[in-house]
PDB file of C-alpha atoms in Angstrom:
ATOM      1  CA  ALA A   1      13.176  11.943  17.144  1.00 76.00           C
ATOM      2  CA  GLU A   2      13.852  12.269  13.414  1.00 86.00           C
ATOM      3  CA  ARG A   3      11.199  14.335  11.547  1.00 91.00           C
ATOM      4  CA  VAL A   4      10.217  13.243   8.058  1.00 93.00           C
ATOM      5  CA  LYS A   5       8.393  15.353   5.508  1.00 93.00           C
ATOM      6  CA  GLU A   6       7.331  12.531   3.157  1.00 95.00           C
ATOM      7  CA  PRO A   7       7.479   8.797   3.817  1.00 96.00           C
ATOM      8  CA  HIS A   8       8.883   6.456   1.310  1.00 97.00           C
ATOM      9  CA  LYS A   9       7.565   3.069  -0.023  1.00 97.00           C
ATOM     10  CA  HIS A  10       9.458   1.127   2.574  1.00 97.00           C
ATOM     11  CA  ASP A  11       8.281   3.079   5.711  1.00 98.00           C
ATOM     12  CA  VAL A  12       5.579   1.432   7.932  1.00 98.00           C
ATOM     13  CA  LEU A  13       3.083   4.157   8.767  1.00 97.00           C
ATOM     14  CA  CYS A  14       1.703   3.858  12.320  1.00 95.00           C
ATOM     15  CA  GLY A  15      -1.902   4.737  12.760  1.00 90.00           C
ATOM     16  CA  ARG A  16      -5.178   4.014  11.293  1.00 86.00           C
ATOM     17  CA  GLY A  17      -7.110   4.920   8.045  1.00 81.00           C
ATOM     18  CA  GLY A  18      -7.027   4.437   4.342  1.00 84.00           C
ATOM     19  CA  ARG A  19      -3.703   5.743   3.592  1.00 86.00           C
ATOM     20  CA  VAL A  20      -2.054   3.469   6.299  1.00 91.00           C
ATOM     21  CA  ASN A  21      -3.888   0.483   5.032  1.00 90.00           C
ATOM     22  CA  VAL A  22      -2.697   0.590   1.409  1.00 93.00           C
ATOM     23  CA  TRP A  23       0.804   2.080   2.009  1.00 95.00           C
ATOM     24  CA  PRO A  24       3.352  -0.227   0.295  1.00 96.00           C
ATOM     25  CA  GLY A  25       5.563  -0.574   3.355  1.00 97.00           C
ATOM     26  CA  ASN A  26       2.368  -1.528   5.568  1.00 97.00           C
ATOM     27  CA  VAL A  27       1.257  -3.999   2.966  1.00 96.00           C
ATOM     28  CA  ALA A  28       4.621  -5.771   3.058  1.00 97.00           C
ATOM     29  CA  TYR A  29       5.004  -5.427   6.858  1.00 97.00           C
ATOM     30  CA  ARG A  30       1.491  -6.975   7.381  1.00 96.00           C
ATOM     31  CA  ARG A  31       2.239  -9.843   5.022  1.00 96.00           C
ATOM     32  CA  VAL A  32       5.390 -10.869   6.868  1.00 96.00           C
ATOM     33  CA  VAL A  33       3.726 -10.392  10.264  1.00 97.00           C
ATOM     34  CA  GLU A  34       0.746 -12.770   9.162  1.00 96.00           C
ATOM     35  CA  HIS A  35       3.227 -15.257   7.713  1.00 95.00           C
ATOM     36  CA  ASN A  36       5.066 -15.458  11.088  1.00 96.00           C
ATOM     37  CA  LYS A  37       1.943 -15.531  13.427  1.00 95.00           C
ATOM     38  CA  ASP A  38       1.597 -19.241  13.650  1.00 92.00           C
ATOM     39  CA  LYS A  39       5.404 -19.855  14.352  1.00 91.00           C
ATOM     40  CA  CYS A  40       5.320 -17.039  16.977  1.00 93.00           C
ATOM     41  CA  ARG A  41       2.573 -18.916  18.915  1.00 91.00           C
ATOM     42  CA  SER A  42       4.960 -21.856  19.488  1.00 93.00           C
ATOM     43  CA  LEU A  43       7.943 -19.700  20.608  1.00 94.00           C
ATOM     44  CA  SER A  44       9.018 -18.862  24.238  1.00 94.00           C
ATOM     45  CA  ASN A  45       8.902 -15.186  25.147  1.00 94.00           C
ATOM     46  CA  PRO A  46      12.371 -14.517  24.508  1.00 95.00           C
ATOM     47  CA  HIS A  47      12.313 -16.012  21.053  1.00 96.00           C
ATOM     48  CA  LYS A  48       9.053 -14.057  20.186  1.00 96.00           C
ATOM     49  CA  ARG A  49      10.893 -10.960  21.008  1.00 96.00           C
ATOM     50  CA  LEU A  50      13.855 -12.042  18.660  1.00 97.00           C
ATOM     51  CA  LEU A  51      11.141 -12.781  15.872  1.00 97.00           C
ATOM     52  CA  ALA A  52       9.703  -9.188  16.329  1.00 98.00           C
ATOM     53  CA  ARG A  53      13.282  -7.562  16.395  1.00 98.00           C
ATOM     54  CA  SER A  54      14.010  -9.539  13.155  1.00 97.00           C
ATOM     55  CA  ILE A  55      11.099  -8.236  11.378  1.00 98.00           C
ATOM     56  CA  VAL A  56      11.882  -4.652  12.468  1.00 98.00           C
ATOM     57  CA  ASP A  57      15.600  -5.243  11.296  1.00 98.00           C
ATOM     58  CA  ALA A  58      14.331  -6.543   7.947  1.00 97.00           C
ATOM     59  CA  VAL A  59      12.204  -3.420   7.379  1.00 98.00           C
ATOM     60  CA  ALA A  60      15.340  -1.288   8.344  1.00 97.00           C
ATOM     61  CA  GLN A  61      17.552  -3.254   5.986  1.00 97.00           C
ATOM     62  CA  GLN A  62      15.768  -2.325   2.869  1.00 97.00           C
ATOM     63  CA  ASP A  63      17.103   0.276   0.359  1.00 96.00           C
ATOM     64  CA  PRO A  64      16.212   2.855   1.214  1.00 96.00           C
ATOM     65  CA  PRO A  65      15.781   1.771   4.840  1.00 97.00           C
ATOM     66  CA  GLY A  66      12.241   1.417   6.038  1.00 97.00           C
ATOM     67  CA  ARG A  67      11.204   3.300   9.297  1.00 98.00           C
ATOM     68  CA  PHE A  68       8.282   3.194  11.575  1.00 98.00           C
ATOM     69  CA  LEU A  69       6.684   6.487  11.413  1.00 97.00           C
ATOM     70  CA  GLN A  70       3.955   8.203  13.363  1.00 96.00           C
ATOM     71  CA  ARG A  71       2.035  11.379  12.114  1.00 94.00           C
ATOM     72  CA  THR A  72       2.757  14.417  14.206  1.00 94.00           C
ATOM     73  CA  LYS A  73      -0.100  16.117  16.023  1.00 93.00           C
ATOM     74  CA  ASP A  74      -0.305  18.986  13.445  1.00 93.00           C
ATOM     75  CA  LYS A  75      -0.387  16.384  10.797  1.00 91.00           C
ATOM     76  CA  LYS A  76       2.416  18.206   8.756  1.00 93.00           C
ATOM     77  CA  ASP A  77       5.128  15.731   9.386  1.00 95.00           C
ATOM     78  CA  TRP A  78       6.017  12.157  10.407  1.00 96.00           C
ATOM     79  CA  LEU A  79       8.212  11.193  13.404  1.00 97.00           C
ATOM     80  CA  ASN A  80      10.415   8.071  13.535  1.00 97.00           C
ATOM     81  CA  ILE A  81       9.079   6.179  16.539  1.00 97.00           C
ATOM     82  CA  GLY A  82      12.380   4.455  17.029  1.00 97.00           C
ATOM     83  CA  TYR A  83      13.670   0.890  17.391  1.00 97.00           C
ATOM     84  CA  ASN A  84      12.092  -0.275  20.746  1.00 97.00           C
ATOM     85  CA  PRO A  85       8.583   1.001  20.079  1.00 98.00           C
ATOM     86  CA  ALA A  86       8.822  -0.575  16.528  1.00 98.00           C
ATOM     87  CA  VAL A  87       9.588  -3.932  18.179  1.00 98.00           C
ATOM     88  CA  HIS A  88       6.711  -3.503  20.827  1.00 97.00           C
ATOM     89  CA  LYS A  89       4.372  -2.652  17.843  1.00 97.00           C
ATOM     90  CA  THR A  90       5.447  -5.726  15.907  1.00 98.00           C
ATOM     91  CA  GLY A  91       5.034  -7.927  19.024  1.00 97.00           C
ATOM     92  CA  GLN A  92       1.540  -6.715  19.325  1.00 96.00           C
ATOM     93  CA  ALA A  93       0.855  -7.398  15.700  1.00 96.00           C
ATOM     94  CA  LEU A  94       2.307 -10.968  16.026  1.00 97.00           C
ATOM     95  CA  ARG A  95      -0.123 -11.630  18.803  1.00 93.00           C
ATOM     96  CA  GLU A  96      -3.347 -10.277  16.980  1.00 89.00           C
ATOM     97  CA  LYS A  97      -5.664 -12.980  15.939  1.00 80.00           C
ATOM     98  CA  ASN A  98      -5.443 -13.972  12.118  1.00 65.00           C
ATOM     99  CA  LYS A  99      -7.681 -12.006   9.977  1.00 54.00           C
ATOM    100  CA  ASP A 100      -9.802 -13.438   7.209  1.00 51.00           C
ATOM    101  CA  GLU A 101      -7.671 -14.302   4.013  1.00 37.00           C
ATOM    102  CA  SER A 102      -9.628 -12.020   1.939  1.00 36.00           C
ATOM    103  CA  GLU A 103      -8.708  -9.089   3.963  1.00 47.00           C
ATOM    104  CA  ASN A 104      -4.982  -9.625   3.706  1.00 45.00           C
ATOM    105  CA  GLU A 105      -4.591  -8.792   0.183  1.00 44.00           C
ATOM    106  CA  SER A 106      -6.957  -8.125  -2.679  1.00 45.00           C
ATOM    107  CA  ASP A 107      -5.188  -9.829  -5.579  1.00 48.00           C
ATOM    108  CA  GLY A 108      -3.386 -12.502  -3.516  1.00 50.00           C
ATOM    109  CA  GLY A 109      -0.040 -11.758  -5.091  1.00 55.00           C
ATOM    110  CA  GLU A 110       3.321 -10.869  -3.383  1.00 60.00           C
ATOM    111  CA  SER A 111       4.994  -7.718  -4.399  1.00 62.00           C
ATOM    112  CA  ASP A 112       8.867  -7.345  -4.891  1.00 66.00           C
ATOM    113  CA  GLU A 113       8.969  -5.413  -1.554  1.00 66.00           C
ATOM    114  CA  GLU A 114       7.136  -8.257   0.241  1.00 65.00           C
ATOM    115  CA  ARG A 115       9.693 -10.824  -1.143  1.00 67.00           C
ATOM    116  CA  GLN A 116      12.537  -8.615  -0.145  1.00 67.00           C
ATOM    117  CA  VAL A 117      11.346  -8.226   3.452  1.00 71.00           C
ATOM    118  CA  GLU A 118      10.356 -11.927   3.649  1.00 71.00           C
ATOM    119  CA  ALA A 119      13.808 -12.779   2.457  1.00 70.00           C
ATOM    120  CA  ALA A 120      15.613 -10.488   4.814  1.00 69.00           C
ATOM    121  CA  VAL A 121      13.485 -11.877   7.803  1.00 69.00           C
ATOM    122  CA  ALA A 122      14.400 -15.481   6.649  1.00 68.00           C
ATOM    123  CA  ALA A 123      18.123 -14.542   6.262  1.00 67.00           C
ATOM    124  CA  LYS A 124      18.059 -12.839   9.820  1.00 65.00           C
ATOM    125  CA  ALA A 125      16.464 -15.951  11.225  1.00 61.00           C
ATOM    126  CA  GLY A 126      19.116 -18.251   9.546  1.00 61.00           C
ATOM    127  CA  ARG A 127      16.808 -19.986   7.275  1.00 53.00           C
ATOM    128  CA  LYS A 128      15.752 -19.925   3.439  1.00 52.00           C
ATOM    129  CA  ARG A 129      12.742 -18.175   2.146  1.00 49.00           C
ATOM    130  CA  ASN A 130       9.534 -20.178   2.836  1.00 46.00           C
ATOM    131  CA  PRO A 131       8.980 -22.223  -0.400  1.00 45.00           C
ATOM    132  CA  THR A 132       5.213 -22.278   0.410  1.00 42.00           C
ATOM    133  CA  LEU A 133       4.959 -18.648  -0.479  1.00 44.00           C
ATOM    134  CA  PRO A 134       4.358 -17.790  -4.178  1.00 43.00           C
ATOM    135  CA  PRO A 135       7.581 -16.649  -5.920  1.00 42.00           C
TER     136      PRO A 135
END
């Protein structure tokens, strides 16, 4: 597995805690997952997996490419968990119950990274960006 000294803003950090919760890549990832939860509930299992894959692909298609990283046991580096574990993690996130709207984002705005990920997911799914989201 690829070792990473310092994650960048598009990386999704796996784990728990303050840094993970506020990391820009995680904020954008959670927003896209939350936006797709209702749609996911109405899909068949093969289509649910395709949706999870499209979200992981969208993270990876950013510039620089986003990765799903897990802290090493010695806490010195990060390891790229790879594609299939990232799809599995995304599938789990899509199945979680919706959180209170106030917990999703403090200012209610959408960052450039979030718009970029949402647009990439939309393009991968063959549709236009959701016009109900703020520009």
